mmCIF file of C-alpha atoms in Angstrom:
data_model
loop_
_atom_site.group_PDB
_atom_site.id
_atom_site.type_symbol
_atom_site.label_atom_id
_atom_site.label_comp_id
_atom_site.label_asym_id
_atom_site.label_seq_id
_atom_site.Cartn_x
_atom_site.Cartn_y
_atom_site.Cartn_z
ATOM 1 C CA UNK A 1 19.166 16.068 24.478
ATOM 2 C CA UNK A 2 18.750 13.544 26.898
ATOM 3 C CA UNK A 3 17.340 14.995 29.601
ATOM 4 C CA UNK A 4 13.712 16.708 28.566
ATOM 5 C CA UNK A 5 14.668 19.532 31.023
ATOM 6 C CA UNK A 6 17.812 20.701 29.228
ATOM 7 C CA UNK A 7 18.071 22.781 26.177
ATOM 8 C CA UNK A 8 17.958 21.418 22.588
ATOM 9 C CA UNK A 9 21.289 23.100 20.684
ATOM 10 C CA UNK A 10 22.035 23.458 16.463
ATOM 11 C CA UNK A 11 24.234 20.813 16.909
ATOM 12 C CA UNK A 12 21.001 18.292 18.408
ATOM 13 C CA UNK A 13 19.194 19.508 15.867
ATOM 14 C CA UNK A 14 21.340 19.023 13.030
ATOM 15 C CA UNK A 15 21.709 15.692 14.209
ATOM 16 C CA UNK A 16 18.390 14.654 14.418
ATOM 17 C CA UNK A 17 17.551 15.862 11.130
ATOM 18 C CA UNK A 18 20.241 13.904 9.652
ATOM 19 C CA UNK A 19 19.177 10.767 11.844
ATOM 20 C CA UNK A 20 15.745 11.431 9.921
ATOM 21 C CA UNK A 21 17.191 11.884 6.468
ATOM 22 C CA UNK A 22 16.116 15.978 6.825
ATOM 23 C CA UNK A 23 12.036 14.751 6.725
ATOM 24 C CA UNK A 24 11.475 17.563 9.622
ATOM 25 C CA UNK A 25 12.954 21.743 9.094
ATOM 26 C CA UNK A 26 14.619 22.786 12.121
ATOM 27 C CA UNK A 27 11.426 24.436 13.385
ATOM 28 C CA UNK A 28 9.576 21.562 13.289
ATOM 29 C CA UNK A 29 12.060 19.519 15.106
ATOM 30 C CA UNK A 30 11.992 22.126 17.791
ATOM 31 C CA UNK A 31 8.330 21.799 17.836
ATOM 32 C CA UNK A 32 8.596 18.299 18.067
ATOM 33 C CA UNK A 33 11.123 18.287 20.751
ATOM 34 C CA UNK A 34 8.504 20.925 23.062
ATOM 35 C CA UNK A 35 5.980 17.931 22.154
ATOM 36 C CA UNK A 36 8.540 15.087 23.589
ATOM 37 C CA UNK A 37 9.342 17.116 26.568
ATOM 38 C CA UNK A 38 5.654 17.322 27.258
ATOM 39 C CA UNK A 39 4.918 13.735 27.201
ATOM 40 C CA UNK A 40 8.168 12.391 29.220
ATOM 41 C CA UNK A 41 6.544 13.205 32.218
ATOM 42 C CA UNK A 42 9.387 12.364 34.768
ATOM 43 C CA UNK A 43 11.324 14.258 32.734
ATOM 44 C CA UNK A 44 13.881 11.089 32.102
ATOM 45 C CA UNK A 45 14.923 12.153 28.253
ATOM 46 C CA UNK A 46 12.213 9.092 27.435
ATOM 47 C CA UNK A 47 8.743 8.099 26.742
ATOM 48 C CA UNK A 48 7.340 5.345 28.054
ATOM 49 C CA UNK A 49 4.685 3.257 26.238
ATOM 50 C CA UNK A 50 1.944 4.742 28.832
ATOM 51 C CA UNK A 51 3.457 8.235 28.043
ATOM 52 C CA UNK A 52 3.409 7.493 23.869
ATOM 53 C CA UNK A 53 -0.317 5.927 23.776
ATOM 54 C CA UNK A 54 -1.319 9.473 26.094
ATOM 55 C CA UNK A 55 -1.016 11.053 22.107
ATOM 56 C CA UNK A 56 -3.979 11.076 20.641
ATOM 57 C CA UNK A 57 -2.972 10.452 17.407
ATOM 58 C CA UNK A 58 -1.132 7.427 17.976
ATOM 59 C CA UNK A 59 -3.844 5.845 20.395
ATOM 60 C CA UNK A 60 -6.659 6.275 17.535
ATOM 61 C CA UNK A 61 -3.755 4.053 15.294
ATOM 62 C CA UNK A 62 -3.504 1.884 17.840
ATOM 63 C CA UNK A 63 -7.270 1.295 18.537
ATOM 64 C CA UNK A 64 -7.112 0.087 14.596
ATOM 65 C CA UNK A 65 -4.209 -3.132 15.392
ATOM 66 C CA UNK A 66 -6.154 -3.878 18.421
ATOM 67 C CA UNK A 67 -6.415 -7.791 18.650
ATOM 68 C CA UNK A 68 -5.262 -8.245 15.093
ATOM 69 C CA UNK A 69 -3.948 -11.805 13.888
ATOM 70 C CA UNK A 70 -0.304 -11.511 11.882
ATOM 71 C CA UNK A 71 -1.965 -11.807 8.373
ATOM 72 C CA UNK A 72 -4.232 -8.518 9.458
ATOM 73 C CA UNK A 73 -1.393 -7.169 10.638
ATOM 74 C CA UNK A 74 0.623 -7.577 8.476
ATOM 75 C CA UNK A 75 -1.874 -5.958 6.414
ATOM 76 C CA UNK A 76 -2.431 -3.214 8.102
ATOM 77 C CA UNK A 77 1.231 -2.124 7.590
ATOM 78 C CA UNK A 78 1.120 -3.160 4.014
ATOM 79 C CA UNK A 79 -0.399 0.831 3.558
ATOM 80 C CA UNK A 80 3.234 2.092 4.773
ATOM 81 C CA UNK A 81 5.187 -0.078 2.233
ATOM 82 C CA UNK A 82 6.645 1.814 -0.713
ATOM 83 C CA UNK A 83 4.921 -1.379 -3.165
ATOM 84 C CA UNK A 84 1.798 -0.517 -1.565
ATOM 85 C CA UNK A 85 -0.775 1.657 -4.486
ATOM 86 C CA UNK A 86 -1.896 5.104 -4.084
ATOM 87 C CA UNK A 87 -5.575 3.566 -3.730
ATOM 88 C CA UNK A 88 -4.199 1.958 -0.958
ATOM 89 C CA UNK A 89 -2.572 4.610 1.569
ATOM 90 C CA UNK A 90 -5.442 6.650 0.597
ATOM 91 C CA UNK A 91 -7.904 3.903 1.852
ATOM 92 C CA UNK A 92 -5.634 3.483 4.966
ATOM 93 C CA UNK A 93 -6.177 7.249 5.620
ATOM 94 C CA UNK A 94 -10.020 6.980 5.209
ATOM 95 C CA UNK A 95 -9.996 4.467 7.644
ATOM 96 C CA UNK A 96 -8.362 6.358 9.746
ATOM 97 C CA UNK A 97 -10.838 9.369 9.583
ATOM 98 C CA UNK A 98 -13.903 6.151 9.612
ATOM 99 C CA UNK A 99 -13.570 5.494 12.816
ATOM 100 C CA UNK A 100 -16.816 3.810 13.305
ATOM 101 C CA UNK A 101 -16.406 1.836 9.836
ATOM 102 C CA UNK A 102 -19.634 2.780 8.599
ATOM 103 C CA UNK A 103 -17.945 3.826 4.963
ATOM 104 C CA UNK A 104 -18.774 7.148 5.479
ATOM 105 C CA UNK A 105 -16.962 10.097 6.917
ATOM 106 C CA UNK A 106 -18.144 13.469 8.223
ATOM 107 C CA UNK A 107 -17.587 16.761 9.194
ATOM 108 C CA UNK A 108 -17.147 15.715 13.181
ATOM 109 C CA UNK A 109 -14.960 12.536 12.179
ATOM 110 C CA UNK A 110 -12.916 14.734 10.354
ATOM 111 C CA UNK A 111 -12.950 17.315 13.069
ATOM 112 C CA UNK A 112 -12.261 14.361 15.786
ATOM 113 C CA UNK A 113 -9.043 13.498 13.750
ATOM 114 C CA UNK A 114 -7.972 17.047 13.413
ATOM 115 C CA UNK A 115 -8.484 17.499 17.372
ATOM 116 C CA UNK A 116 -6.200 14.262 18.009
ATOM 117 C CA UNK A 117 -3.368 15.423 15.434
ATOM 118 C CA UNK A 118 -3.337 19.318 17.036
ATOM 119 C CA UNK A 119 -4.314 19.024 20.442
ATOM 120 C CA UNK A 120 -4.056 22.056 22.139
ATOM 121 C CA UNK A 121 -1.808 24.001 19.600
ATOM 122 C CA UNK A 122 -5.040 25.686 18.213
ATOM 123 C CA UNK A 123 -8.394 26.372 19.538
ATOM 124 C CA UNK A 124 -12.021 24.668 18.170
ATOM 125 C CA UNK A 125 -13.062 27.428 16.363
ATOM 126 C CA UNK A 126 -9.350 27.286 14.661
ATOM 127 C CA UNK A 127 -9.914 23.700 13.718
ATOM 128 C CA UNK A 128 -13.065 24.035 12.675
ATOM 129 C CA UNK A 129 -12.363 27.243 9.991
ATOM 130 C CA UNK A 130 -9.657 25.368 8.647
ATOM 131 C CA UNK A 131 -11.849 22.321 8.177
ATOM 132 C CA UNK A 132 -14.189 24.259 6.565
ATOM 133 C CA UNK A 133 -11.696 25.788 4.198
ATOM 134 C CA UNK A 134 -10.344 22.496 3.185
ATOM 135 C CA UNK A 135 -13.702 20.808 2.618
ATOM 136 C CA UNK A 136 -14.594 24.023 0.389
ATOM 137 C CA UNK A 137 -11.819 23.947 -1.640
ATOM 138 C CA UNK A 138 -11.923 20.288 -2.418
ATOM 139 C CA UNK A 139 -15.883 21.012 -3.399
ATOM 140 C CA UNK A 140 -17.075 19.892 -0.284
ATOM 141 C CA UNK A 141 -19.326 21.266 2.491
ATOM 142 C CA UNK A 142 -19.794 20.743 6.392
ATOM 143 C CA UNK A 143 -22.788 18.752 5.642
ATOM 144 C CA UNK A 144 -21.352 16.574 3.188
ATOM 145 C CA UNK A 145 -21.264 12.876 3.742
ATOM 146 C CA UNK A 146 -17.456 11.817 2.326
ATOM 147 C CA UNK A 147 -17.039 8.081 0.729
ATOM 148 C CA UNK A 148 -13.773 6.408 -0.017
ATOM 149 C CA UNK A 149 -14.012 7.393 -3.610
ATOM 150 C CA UNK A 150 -14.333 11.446 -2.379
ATOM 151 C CA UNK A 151 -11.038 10.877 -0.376
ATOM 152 C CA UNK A 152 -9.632 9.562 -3.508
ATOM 153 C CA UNK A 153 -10.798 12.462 -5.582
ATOM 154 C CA UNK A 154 -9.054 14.506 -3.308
ATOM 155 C CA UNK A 155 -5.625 13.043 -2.263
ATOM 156 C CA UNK A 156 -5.642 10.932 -5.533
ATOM 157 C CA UNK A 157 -2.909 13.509 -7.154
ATOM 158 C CA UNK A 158 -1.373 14.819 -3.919
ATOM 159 C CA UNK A 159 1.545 12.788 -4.530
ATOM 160 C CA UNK A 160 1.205 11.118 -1.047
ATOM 161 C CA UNK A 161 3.780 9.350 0.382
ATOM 162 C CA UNK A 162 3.561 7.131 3.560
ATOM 163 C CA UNK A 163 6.632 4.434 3.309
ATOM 164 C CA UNK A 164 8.351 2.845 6.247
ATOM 165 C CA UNK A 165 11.271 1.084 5.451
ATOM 166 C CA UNK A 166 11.091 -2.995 7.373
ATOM 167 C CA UNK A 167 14.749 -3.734 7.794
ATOM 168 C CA UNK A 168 16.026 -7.377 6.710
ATOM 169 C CA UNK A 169 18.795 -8.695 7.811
#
């Protein structure tokens, strides 16, 4: 498991689901092991910090804690603590999707984020038919303009849970 070239067994897997307290199924383990294999370029069973900012996903995060003081980033964390409100993860997420903090959020923010999260594992027209699917369901359109209070209509009883556990000695 090392290597990225060599061959991820049961065993590996068991043992990283345990290491994660079994938050990933086997298949998505595997899937995230194709994804870690892809991004250690040199193939050295590691990913550097270039390699790990090359995700989309976790650049976008990390364009939000860029040239933040402790208190702001302390509070930018404070949406990943298990004392932290539903109101608040939610509003972390909407951030997330606001990416130009103008308060509002639309179809191609949305569709931005959903690029960054699935990269190449589906196509545009994939992306933007499950968009479209989700918005409908929730009520919403392509053309709709979504507020913080809309993402909290939505997610408010998806029983969300973002919690990262800070370890003190």
């Amino acid at each position: 498991m090392g290597n990225a070239s060599s061959m991820l067994t049961q065993y590996d897997i068991e043992e990283v689901q345990q290491h994660c307290n079994h938050a990933f199924s086997q298949q998505e383990i595997v899937s995230l092991y194709e994804r870690f294999c892809q991004l250690d370029r040199n193939n050295g069973g590691f990913i550097s910090a270039e390699e790990f900012l090359s995700v989309p996903e976790f650049a976008r995060l990390l364009r939000m804690v860029d040239g933040l003081n402790f208190k702001e980033f302390v509070a930018f964390l404070s949406a990943f603590s298990p004392h932290a409100t539903l109101h608040q993860k939610i509003e972390f997420i909407f951030k997330v999707y606001d990416s130009d903090g103008n308060g509002k959020v639309t179809f191609t923010d949305m569709l931005d984020v959903l690029r960054d999260l699935t990269g190449t594992f589906i196509s545009e027209k994939q992306r933007e038919q499950v968009l479209t699917d989700v918005l409908d369901e929730a009520g919403y359109t392509k053309d709709s303009l979504m507020i913080l209070s809309d993402f909290v209509k939505i997610l408010g009883n998806s029983g969300l849970k973002m919690e990262v556990e800070v370890p003190v000695d």
